[in-house]
Coordinates of C-alpha atoms in Angstrom, one line a residue:
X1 CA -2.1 -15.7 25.3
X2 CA -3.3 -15.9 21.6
X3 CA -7.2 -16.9 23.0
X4 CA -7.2 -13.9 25.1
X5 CA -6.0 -11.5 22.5
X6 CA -8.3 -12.4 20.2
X7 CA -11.4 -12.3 23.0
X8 CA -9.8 -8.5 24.0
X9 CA -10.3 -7.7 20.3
X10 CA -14.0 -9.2 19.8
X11 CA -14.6 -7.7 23.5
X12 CA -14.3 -4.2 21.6
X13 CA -15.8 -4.9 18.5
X14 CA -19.0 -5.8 20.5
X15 CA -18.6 -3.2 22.6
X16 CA -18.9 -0.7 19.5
X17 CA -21.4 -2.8 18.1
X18 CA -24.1 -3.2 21.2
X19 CA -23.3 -0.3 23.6
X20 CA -23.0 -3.2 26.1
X21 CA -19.8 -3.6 28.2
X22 CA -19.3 -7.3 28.4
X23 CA -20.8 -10.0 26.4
X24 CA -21.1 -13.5 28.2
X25 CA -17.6 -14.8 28.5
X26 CA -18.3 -18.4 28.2
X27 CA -20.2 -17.9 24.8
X28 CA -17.4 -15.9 23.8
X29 CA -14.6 -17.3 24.7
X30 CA -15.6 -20.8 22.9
X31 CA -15.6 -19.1 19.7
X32 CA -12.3 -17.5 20.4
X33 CA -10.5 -20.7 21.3
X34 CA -11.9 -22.4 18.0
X35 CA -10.9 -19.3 15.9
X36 CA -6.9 -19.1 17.6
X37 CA -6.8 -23.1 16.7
X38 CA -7.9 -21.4 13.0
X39 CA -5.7 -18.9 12.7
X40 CA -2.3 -20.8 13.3
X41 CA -2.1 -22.2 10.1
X42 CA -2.6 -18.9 8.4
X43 CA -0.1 -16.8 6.6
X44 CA -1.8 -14.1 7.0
X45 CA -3.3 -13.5 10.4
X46 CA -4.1 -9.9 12.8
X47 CA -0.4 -10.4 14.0
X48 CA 1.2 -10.8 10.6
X49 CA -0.7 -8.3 8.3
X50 CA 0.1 -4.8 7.1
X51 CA 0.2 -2.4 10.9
X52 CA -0.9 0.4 9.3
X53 CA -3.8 -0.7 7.7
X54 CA -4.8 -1.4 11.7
X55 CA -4.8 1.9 12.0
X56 CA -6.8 3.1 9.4
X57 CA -10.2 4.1 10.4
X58 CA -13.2 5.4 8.9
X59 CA -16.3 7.0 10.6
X60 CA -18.3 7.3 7.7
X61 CA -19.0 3.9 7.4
X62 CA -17.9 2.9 10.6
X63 CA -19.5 0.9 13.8
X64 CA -22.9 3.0 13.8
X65 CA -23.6 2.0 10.3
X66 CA -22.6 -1.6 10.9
X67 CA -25.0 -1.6 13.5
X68 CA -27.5 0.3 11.4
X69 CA -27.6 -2.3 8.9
X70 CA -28.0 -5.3 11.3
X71 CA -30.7 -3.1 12.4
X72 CA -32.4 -2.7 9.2
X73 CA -32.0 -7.0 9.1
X74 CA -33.8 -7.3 12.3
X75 CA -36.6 -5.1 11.1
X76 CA -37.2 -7.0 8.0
X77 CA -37.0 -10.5 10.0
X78 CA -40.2 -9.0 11.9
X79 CA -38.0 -7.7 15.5
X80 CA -40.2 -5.1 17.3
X81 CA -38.6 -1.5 17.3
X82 CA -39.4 1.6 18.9
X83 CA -39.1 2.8 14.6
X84 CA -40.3 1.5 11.5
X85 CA -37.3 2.4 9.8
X86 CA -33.4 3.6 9.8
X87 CA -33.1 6.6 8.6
X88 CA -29.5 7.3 7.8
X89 CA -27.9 10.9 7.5
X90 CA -24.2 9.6 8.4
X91 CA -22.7 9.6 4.2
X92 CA -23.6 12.4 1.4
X93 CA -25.2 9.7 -0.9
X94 CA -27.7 11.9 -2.7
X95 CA -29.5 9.4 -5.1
X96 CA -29.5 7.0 -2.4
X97 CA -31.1 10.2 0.2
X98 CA -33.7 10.7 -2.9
X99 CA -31.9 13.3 -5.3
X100 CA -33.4 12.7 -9.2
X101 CA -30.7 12.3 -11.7
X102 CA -30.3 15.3 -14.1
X103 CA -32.0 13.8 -17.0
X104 CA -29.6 15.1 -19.7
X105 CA -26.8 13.2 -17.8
X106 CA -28.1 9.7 -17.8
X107 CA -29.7 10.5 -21.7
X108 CA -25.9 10.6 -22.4
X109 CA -24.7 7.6 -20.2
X110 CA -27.4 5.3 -21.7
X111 CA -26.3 6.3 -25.6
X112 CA -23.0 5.5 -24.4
X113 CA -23.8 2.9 -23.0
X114 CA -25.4 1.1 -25.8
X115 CA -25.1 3.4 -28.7
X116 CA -28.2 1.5 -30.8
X117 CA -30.3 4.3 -29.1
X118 CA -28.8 6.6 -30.9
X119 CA -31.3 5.5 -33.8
X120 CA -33.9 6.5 -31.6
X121 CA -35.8 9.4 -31.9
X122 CA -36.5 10.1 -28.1
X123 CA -33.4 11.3 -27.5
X124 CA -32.3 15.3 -28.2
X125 CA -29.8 15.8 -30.7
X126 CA -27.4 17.5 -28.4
X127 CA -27.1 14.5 -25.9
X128 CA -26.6 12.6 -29.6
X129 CA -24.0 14.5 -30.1
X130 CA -22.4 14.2 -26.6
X131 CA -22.2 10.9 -27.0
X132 CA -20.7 10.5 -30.6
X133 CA -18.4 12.5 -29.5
X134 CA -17.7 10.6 -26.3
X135 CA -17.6 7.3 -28.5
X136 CA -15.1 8.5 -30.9
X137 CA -12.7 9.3 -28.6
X138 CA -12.9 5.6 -27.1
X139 CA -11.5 2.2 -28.3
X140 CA -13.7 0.5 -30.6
X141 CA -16.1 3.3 -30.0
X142 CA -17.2 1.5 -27.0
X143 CA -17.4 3.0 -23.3
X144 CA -16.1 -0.6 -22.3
X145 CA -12.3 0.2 -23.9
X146 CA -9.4 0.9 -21.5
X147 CA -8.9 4.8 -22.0
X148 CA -5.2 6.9 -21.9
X149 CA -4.3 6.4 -18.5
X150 CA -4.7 10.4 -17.6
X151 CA -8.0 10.4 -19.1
X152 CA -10.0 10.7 -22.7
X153 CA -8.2 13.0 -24.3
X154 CA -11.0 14.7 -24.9
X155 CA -13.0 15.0 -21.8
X156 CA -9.7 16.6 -20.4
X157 CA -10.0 19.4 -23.0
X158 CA -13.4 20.1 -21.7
X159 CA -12.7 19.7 -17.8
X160 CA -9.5 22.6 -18.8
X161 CA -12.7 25.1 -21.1
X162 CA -14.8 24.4 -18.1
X163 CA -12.1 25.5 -15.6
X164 CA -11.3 28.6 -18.0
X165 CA -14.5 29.6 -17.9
X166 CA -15.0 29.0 -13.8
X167 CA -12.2 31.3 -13.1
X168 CA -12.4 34.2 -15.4
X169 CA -10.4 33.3 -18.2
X170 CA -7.4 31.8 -16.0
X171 CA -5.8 29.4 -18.2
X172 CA -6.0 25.7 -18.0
X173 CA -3.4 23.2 -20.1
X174 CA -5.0 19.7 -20.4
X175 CA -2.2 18.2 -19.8
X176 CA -2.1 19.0 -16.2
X177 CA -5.6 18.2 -15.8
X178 CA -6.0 14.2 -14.8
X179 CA -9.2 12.2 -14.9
X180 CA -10.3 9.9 -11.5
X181 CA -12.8 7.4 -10.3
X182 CA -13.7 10.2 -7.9
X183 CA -11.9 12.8 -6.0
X184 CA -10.9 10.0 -3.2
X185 CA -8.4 8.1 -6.0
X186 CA -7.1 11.5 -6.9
X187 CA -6.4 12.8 -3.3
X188 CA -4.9 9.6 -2.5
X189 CA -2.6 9.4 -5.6
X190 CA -1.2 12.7 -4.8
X191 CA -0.5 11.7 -1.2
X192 CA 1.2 8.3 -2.4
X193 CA 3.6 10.7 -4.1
X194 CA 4.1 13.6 -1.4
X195 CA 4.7 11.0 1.3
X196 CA 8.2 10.3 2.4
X197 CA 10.8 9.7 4.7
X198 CA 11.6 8.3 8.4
X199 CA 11.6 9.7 12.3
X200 CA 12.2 13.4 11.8
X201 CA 12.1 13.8 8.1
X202 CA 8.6 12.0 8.0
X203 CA 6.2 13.9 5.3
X204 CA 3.7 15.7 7.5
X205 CA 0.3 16.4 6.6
X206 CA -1.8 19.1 7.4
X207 CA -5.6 18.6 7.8
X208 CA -8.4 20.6 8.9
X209 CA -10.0 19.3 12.3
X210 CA -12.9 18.1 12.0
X211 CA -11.7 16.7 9.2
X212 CA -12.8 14.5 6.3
X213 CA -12.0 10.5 7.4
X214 CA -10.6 9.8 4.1
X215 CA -7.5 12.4 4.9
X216 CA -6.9 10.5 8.4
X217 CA -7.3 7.1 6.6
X218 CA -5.1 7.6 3.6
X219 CA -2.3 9.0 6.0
X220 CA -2.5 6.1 8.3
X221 CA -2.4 3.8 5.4
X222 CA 0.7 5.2 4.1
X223 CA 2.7 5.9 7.6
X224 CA 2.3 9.8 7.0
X225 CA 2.3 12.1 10.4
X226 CA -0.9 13.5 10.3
X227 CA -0.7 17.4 11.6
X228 CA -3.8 18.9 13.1
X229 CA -4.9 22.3 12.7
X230 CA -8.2 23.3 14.0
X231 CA -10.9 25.3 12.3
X232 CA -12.4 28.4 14.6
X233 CA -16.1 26.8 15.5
X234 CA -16.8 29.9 17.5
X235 CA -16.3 32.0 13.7
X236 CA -18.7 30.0 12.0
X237 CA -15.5 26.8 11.2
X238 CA -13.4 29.4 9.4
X239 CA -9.5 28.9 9.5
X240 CA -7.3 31.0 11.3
X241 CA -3.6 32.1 10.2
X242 CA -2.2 32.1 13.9
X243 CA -3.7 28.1 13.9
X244 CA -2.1 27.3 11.1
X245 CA 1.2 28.4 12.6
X246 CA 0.8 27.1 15.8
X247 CA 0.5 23.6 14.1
X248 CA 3.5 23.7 11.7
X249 CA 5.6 24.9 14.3
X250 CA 4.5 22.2 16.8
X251 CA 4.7 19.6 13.9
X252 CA 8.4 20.8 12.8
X253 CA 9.4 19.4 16.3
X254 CA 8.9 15.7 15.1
X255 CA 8.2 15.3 11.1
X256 CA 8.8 17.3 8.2
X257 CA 5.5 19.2 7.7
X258 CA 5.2 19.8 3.5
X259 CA 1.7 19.3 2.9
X260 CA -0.9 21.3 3.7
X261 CA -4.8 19.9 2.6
X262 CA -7.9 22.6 2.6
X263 CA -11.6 21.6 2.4
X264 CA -13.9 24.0 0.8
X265 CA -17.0 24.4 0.9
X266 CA -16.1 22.1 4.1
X267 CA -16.9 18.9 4.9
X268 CA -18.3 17.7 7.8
X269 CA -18.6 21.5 9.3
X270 CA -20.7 22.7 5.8
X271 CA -19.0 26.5 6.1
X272 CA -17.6 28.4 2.9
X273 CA -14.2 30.3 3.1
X274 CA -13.4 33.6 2.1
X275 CA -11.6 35.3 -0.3
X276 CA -9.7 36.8 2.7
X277 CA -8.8 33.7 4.4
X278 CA -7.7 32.1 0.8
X279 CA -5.4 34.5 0.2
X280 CA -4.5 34.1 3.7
X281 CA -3.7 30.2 2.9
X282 CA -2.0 30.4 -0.1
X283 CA 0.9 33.5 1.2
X284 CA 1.5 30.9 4.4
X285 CA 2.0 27.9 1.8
X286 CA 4.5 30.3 -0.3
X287 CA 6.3 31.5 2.8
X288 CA 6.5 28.0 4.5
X289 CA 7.2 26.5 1.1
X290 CA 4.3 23.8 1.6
X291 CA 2.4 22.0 -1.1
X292 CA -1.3 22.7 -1.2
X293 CA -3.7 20.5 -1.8
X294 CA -7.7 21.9 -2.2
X295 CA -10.3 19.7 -1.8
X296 CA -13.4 21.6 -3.9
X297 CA -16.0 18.8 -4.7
X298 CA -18.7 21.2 -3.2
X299 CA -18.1 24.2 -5.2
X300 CA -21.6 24.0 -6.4
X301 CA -23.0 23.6 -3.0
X302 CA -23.2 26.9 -1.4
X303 CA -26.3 28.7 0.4
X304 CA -25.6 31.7 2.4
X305 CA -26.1 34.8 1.6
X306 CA -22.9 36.5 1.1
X307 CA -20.8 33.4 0.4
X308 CA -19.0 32.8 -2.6
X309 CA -17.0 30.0 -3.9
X310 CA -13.7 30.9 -4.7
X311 CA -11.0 28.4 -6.5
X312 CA -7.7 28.1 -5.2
X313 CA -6.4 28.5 -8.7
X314 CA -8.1 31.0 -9.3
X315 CA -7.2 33.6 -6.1
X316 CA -3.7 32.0 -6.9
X317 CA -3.4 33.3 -10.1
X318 CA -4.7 36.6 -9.1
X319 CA -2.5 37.3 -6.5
X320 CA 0.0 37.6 -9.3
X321 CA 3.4 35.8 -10.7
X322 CA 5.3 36.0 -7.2
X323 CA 2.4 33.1 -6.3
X324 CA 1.2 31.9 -9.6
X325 CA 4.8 31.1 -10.9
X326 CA 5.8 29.0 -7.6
X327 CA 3.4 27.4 -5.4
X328 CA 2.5 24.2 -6.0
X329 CA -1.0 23.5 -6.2
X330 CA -3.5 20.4 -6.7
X331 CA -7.0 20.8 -6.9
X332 CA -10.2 18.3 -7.5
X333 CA -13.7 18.3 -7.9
X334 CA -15.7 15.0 -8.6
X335 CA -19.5 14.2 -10.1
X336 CA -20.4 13.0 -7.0
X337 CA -21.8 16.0 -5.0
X338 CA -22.9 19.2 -6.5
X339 CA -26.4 18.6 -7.7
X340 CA -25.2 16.4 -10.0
X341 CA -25.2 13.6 -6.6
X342 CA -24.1 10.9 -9.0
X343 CA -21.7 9.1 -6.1
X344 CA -21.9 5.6 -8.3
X345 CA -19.9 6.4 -11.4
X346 CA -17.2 7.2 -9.2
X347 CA -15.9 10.4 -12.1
X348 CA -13.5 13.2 -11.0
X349 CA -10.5 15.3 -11.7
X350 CA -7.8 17.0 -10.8
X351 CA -5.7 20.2 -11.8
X352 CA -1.7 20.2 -10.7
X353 CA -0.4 23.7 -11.0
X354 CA 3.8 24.2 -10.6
X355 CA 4.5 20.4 -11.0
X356 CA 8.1 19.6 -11.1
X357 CA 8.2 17.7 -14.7
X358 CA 10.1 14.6 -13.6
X359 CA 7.7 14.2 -10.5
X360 CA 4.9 14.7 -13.0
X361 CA 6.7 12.0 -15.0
X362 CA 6.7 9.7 -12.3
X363 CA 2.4 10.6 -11.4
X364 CA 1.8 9.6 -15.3
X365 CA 3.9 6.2 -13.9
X366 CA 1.8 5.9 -10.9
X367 CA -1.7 6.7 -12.7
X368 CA -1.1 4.1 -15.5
X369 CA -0.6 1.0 -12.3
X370 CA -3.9 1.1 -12.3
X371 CA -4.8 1.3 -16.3
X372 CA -7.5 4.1 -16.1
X373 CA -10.1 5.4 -14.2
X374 CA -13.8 4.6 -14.6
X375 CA -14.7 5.1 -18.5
X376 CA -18.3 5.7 -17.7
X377 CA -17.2 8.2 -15.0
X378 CA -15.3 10.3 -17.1
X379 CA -18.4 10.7 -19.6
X380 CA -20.1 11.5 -16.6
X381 CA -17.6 14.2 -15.8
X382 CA -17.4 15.5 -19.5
X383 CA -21.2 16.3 -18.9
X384 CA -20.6 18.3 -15.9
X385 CA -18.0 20.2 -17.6
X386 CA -19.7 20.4 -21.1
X387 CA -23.4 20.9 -20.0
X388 CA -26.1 21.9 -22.1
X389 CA -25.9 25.5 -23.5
X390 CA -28.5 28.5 -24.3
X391 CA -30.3 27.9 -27.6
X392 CA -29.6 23.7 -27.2
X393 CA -32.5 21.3 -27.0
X394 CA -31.8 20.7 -23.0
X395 CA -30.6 23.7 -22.2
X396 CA -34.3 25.2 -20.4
X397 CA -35.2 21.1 -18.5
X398 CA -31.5 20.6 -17.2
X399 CA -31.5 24.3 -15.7
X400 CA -34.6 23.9 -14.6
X401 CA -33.5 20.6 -12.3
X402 CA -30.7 21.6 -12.0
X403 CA -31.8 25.3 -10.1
X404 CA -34.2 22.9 -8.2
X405 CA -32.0 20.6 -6.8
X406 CA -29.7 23.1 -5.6
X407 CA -32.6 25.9 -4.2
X408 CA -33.9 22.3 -2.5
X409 CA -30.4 22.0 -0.7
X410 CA -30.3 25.8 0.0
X411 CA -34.1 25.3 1.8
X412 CA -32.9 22.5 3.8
X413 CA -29.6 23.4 4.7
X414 CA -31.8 26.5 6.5
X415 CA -34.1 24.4 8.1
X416 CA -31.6 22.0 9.9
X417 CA -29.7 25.2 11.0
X418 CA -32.7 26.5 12.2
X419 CA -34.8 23.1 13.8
X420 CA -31.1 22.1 15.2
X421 CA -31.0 25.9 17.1
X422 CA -34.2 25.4 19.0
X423 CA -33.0 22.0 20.7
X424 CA -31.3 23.7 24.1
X425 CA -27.8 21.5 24.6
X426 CA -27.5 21.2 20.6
X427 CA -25.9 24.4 18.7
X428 CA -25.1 24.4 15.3
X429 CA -23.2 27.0 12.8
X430 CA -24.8 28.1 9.4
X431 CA -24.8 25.5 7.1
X432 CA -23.3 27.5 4.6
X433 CA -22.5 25.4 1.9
X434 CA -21.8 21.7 1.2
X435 CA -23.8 18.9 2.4
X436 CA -23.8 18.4 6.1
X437 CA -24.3 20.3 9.1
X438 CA -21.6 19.9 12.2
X439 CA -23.3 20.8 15.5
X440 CA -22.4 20.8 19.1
X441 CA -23.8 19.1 21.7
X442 CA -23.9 18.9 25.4
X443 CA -23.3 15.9 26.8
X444 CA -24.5 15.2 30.8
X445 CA -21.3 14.6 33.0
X446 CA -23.0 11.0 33.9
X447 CA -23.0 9.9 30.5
X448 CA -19.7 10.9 29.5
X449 CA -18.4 8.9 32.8
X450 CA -20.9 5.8 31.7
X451 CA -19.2 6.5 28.0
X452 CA -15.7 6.4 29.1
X453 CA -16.6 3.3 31.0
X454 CA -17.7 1.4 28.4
X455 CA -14.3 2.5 26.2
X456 CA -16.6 4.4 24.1
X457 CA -16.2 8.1 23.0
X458 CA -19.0 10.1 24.1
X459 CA -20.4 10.9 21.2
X460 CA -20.1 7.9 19.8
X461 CA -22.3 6.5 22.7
X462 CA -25.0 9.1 22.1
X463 CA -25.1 8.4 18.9
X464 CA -25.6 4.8 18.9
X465 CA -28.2 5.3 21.8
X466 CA -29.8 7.4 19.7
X467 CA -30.0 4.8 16.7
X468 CA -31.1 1.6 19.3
X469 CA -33.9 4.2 20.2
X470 CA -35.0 6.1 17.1
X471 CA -33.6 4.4 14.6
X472 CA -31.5 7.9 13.2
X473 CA -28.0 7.2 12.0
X474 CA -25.8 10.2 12.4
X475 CA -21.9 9.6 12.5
X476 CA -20.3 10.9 16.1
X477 CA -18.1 14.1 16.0
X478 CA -15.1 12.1 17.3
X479 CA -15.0 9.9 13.7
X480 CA -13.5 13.6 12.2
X481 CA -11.5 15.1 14.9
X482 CA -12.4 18.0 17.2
X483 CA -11.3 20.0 20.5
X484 CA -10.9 17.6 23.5
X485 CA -13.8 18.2 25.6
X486 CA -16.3 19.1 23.1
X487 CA -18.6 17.3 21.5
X488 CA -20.5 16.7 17.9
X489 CA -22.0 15.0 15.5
X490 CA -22.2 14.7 11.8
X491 CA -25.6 14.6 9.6
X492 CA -26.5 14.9 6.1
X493 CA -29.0 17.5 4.9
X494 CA -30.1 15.3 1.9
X495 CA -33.6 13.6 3.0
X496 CA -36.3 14.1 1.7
X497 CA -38.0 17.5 2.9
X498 CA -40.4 15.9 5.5
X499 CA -38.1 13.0 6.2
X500 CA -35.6 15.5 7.3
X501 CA -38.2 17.3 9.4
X502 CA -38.7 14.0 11.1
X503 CA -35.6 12.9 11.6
X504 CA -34.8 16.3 13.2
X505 CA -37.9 16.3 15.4
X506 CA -36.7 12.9 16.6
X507 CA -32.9 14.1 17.2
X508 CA -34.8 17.0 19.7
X509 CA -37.4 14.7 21.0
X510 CA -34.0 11.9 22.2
X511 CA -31.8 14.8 23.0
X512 CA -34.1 15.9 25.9
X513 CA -34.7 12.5 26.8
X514 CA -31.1 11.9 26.9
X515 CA -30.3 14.6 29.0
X516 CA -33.4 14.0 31.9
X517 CA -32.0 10.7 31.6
X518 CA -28.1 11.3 32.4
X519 CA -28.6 14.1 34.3

C-alpha cells in the first residue's frame, strides 16, 4: 500500500511535468518499490512531515518552470527543438529580463561593500557620502555586521522622510517603520502574528482573486482560512464593495474573517485602484473592524493615463481622525520592483499604523528570531528612499535612467495590451500599472475535456503545450485564483523590446494553432 502511494504521487508529478498521462508502469514502479524500502527507516518521510506545508503551492515557480529549466538542459546537451531558446515571462525578475541597474545604486553598494573605494576618485561625492553614512551607522563600520533587529536606525529615519514626503506631509514615526529582506518576509511576519485560533474562530484572510501565490502559500503554511474575494475583470480588475461583502459574510459562516490584504498596483492583473475604491476599502475595514494589510511594491509602476497611485496611509489619514485614529493598518514596499528591479538584495519595509503596543512588543520579539534582515538590502532600500537630489553630482544620470526605465515599462505595458487584443480567443485588460498583464483566453471544449483527463487544469495544459512547442514560459491563470469556468494566464512585460514582440507573436501564432487543433 506504501509502493502504490508513492507511484500515485510520482504518477502526478510526471503528469505535470510531461503533459503525458501515464508513464510506463514497469519503469516506474521499480523505482517506487526501491524508494518505499528507503523511506522506512526515515524519521522524516511524506507521511510524517509538517501537512500544511503539503499544501503550500506556488505557481510562480511551479511545474511549468520546472519543466522550463529541464528544457533549457536539453537544449544545451544538443536536443532538437522547434526553439532555440526559453523565453520566460512567468516571475517579475527585471535584471534577470534585461533591466540595467541604476548606476548610483550599485556606486553605493560597492563603497559599502568594500569601503577602500572610497579613496577612489571615480566615484561622486554624494554616493561617498551615502555610504559613510551607511558605514557609520553599522558595526565595525562594516556592511557584514548584524544590524538592530528592526533595521539601521538610520535607514528607518530615511524610509519615514521618504514616506512624509510621498504622502503630503503625513507624518511617519520611525519606530513604526521596520526594515525586511523584501516585502515577502514582511507580509509573512505580519500574518505569523494575525493568525489564530481553531474550527470557527480560525483567523480568516482576505485575498484578492487572482491573487498573488505568496498570500495562498503563506496562509496554507500557517493553517489560516484563506477568504476569496474576486476582483471585477469585466471593470478593468477593479474591486467591488458588494464583493467584498458577499465574501466576509460567506466566510463568517466558518472562520473568523479579521484580515483583509489589498494589492496595488495589482499583481498578476497589472490594474491601479482608485481613490474612490480606496476609500471604499478602508470605511468597510473600519465598519467590519478588519485589519488591513496593503501590498504597494509597485507604486512606481503605473502607466495609464488617468491613474494615480494612491497610499493607503495616505487616503487613511485624509479621511480624517474617525479612520486615522483607529484602523489598523500595515503597509510595504520593497527594492525589488519599481525601476529600481533589484529582486537579489532582497530590501524592503514596512509601515504599521494603530499597532496595539504590546502586540508591537511581541513583532520586535518575532523580528529579532531571525537577527536582522539583509544589511546590504537595507542600504539598497536607504537609496530608494534617500535618492539623489537637484543640484547633487547624480541627480541629472539617475533621473535620466531612472525616467527611461520606467517610460520603457509604460511603452511595453501598451504594446502587450495592444498585440495581446488582436489574437481573437485571447482578451486582455489595460495593463495599467505593475509588471504583468492577466488576459483571458478561450479555451476549445476538446481541450478542456483532454485537460481534465489528464488531471490537469486547463490552463495549465495550454500553457505547458505552449512551452514543449515554442519554448514561452508563461504561468497558467489557475496558479492565482480566478472564476470557475474562465480561463488565464500570467506574463511579465519585462523582455527586452523585440524579445517581447516575439514572444507575443509566438503566443498568437500557438493560440490559433491551438485552437484549429482542439476544435
Amino acid at each position: 500500500q506504501h509502493s502504490e502511494s508513492i507511484y500515485k504521487r510520482c504518477i502526478c508529478v510526471y503528469r505535470a511535468l510531461s503533459g503525458v498521462s501515464e508513464p510506463p508502469r514497469g519503469l516506474v514502479q521499480e523505482k517506487m518499490t526501491d524508494n518505499a524500502v528507503f523511506s522506512q527507516n526515515k524519521v522524516l518521510t511524506i507521511d510524517t512531515m509538517n501537512p500544511n506545508v503539503k499544501n503550500v503551492e506556488y505557481a510562480v515557480r511551479g511545474p511549468i518552470v520546472q519543466r522550463a529549466v529541464q528544457i533549457e538542459k536539453e537544449l544545451r546537451e544538443g536536443m532538437k527543438k522547434p526553439f532555440t531558446e526559453v523565453i520566460k515571462a512567468n516571475i517579475g525578475d527585471a535584471h534577470a529580463m534585461g533591466q540595467q541597474p541604476i548606476t548610483f545604486f550599485r556606486q553605493v553598494l560597492a563603497l559599502c561593500s568594500y569601503p577602500e573605494l572610497l579613496k577612489d576618485n571615480m566615484f561622486p561625492e554624494d554616493a561617498k557620502s551615502r555610504a559613510r553614512r551607511i558605514l557609520q551607522a553599522c558595526g565595525g563600520s562594516s556592511l557584514g555586521a548584524y544590524s538592530a533587529s528592526q533595521g539601521i536606525d538610520c535607514v528607518r529615519q530615511d524610509v519615514a522622510r521618504y514616506i512624509e514626503r510621498r504622502d503630503g506631509g503625513v507624518p511617519c514615526d520611525p519606530d513604526n517603520v521596520y526594515l525586511t529582506s523584501g516585502a515577502s518576509d514582511g507580509i509573512v511576519t505580519m500574518l505569523k502574528l494575525l493568525v489564530c485560533g481553531e474550527g470557527a474562530s480560525k483567523t480568516g484572510v482576505m485575498i484578492s482573486i487572482p491573487q498573488y501565490p505568496l498570500y495562498s502559500a503563506a496562509l496554507a503554511e500557517l493553517g489560516a482560512v484563506q477568504v476569496n474575494y474576486y476582483l471585477n475583470e469585466e471593470k478593468c480588475w477593479s474591486m467591488d464593495l458588494s464583493e467584498l461583502e458577499r465574501s466576509l459574510a460567506e466566510a463568517r459562516k466558518h472562520c473568523n474573517p479579521k484580515v483583509l490584504c489589498i494589492i496595488n498596483p495589482g499583481n498578476p492583473t497589472g490594474q491601479v485602484q482608485s481613490r474612490q475604491c480606496i476609500e471604499d476599502v478602508i470605511r468597510f475595514a473600519a465598519k467590519e473592524h478588519l485589519f488591513l494589510m496593503a501590498d504597494e511594491v509597485y507604486q512606481d509602476n503605473v502607466y495609464a493615463e488617468g491613474c494615480q497611485f494612491h497610499s493607503f496611509k495616505k487616503v487613511l489619514f485624509e479621511l480624517g481622525p474617525q479612520y486615522s485614529n483607529t484602523v489598523e493598518l500595515v503597509s510595504f514596499h520593497s527594492t525589488s520592483k519599481c525601476y529600481m528591479g533589484e529582486c537579489g538584495f532582497r530590501g524592503g519595509y514596512m509601515e504599521v499604523i494603530n499597532m496595539d503596543p504590546e502586540v508591537k512588543a511581541q513583532l520586535i520579539k518575532l523580528v529579532s528570531v531571525r537577527l536582522c534582515p539583509a544589511v546590504p538590502g537595507q542600504a539598497l532600500m536607504d537609496m530608494v528612499v534617500n535618492s539623489p537630489q537637484p543640484g547633487e553630482p547624480s541627480y541629472t544620470t539617475f533621473m535620466k535612467e531612472r525616467t527611461a526605465t520606467l517610460s520603457l515599462l509604460a511603452e511595453k505595458a501598451k504594446l502587450t495590451e495592444e498585440m495581446l487584443n488582436t489574437v481573437p480567443g485571447i482578451t486582455c485588460n489595460p495593463v495599467q500599472g505593475a509588471m504583468y498583464s492577466f488576459p483571458n483566453i478561450s479555451l476549445p471544449q476538446k481541450a478542456i475535456k483532454e485537460a481534465k483527463a489528464l488531471g490537469q487544469a486547463p490552463d495549465m495544459f495550454y500553457c505547458m503545450k505552449m512551452l514543449e512547442e515554442t519554448g514561452i514560459c508563461l504561468v497558467p491563470g489557475s496558479g492565482f485564483g480566478q472564476k470557475d469556468g474562465t480561463y488565464h494566464f500570467r506574463m511579465t512585460i519585462l523582455p527586452p523590446t523585440d524579445k517581447l514582440k516575439l514572444l507575443l507573436a509566438k503566443v498568437k501564432e500557438f493560440h490559433q494553432k491551438f485552437t484549429r487543433q482542439y476544435s
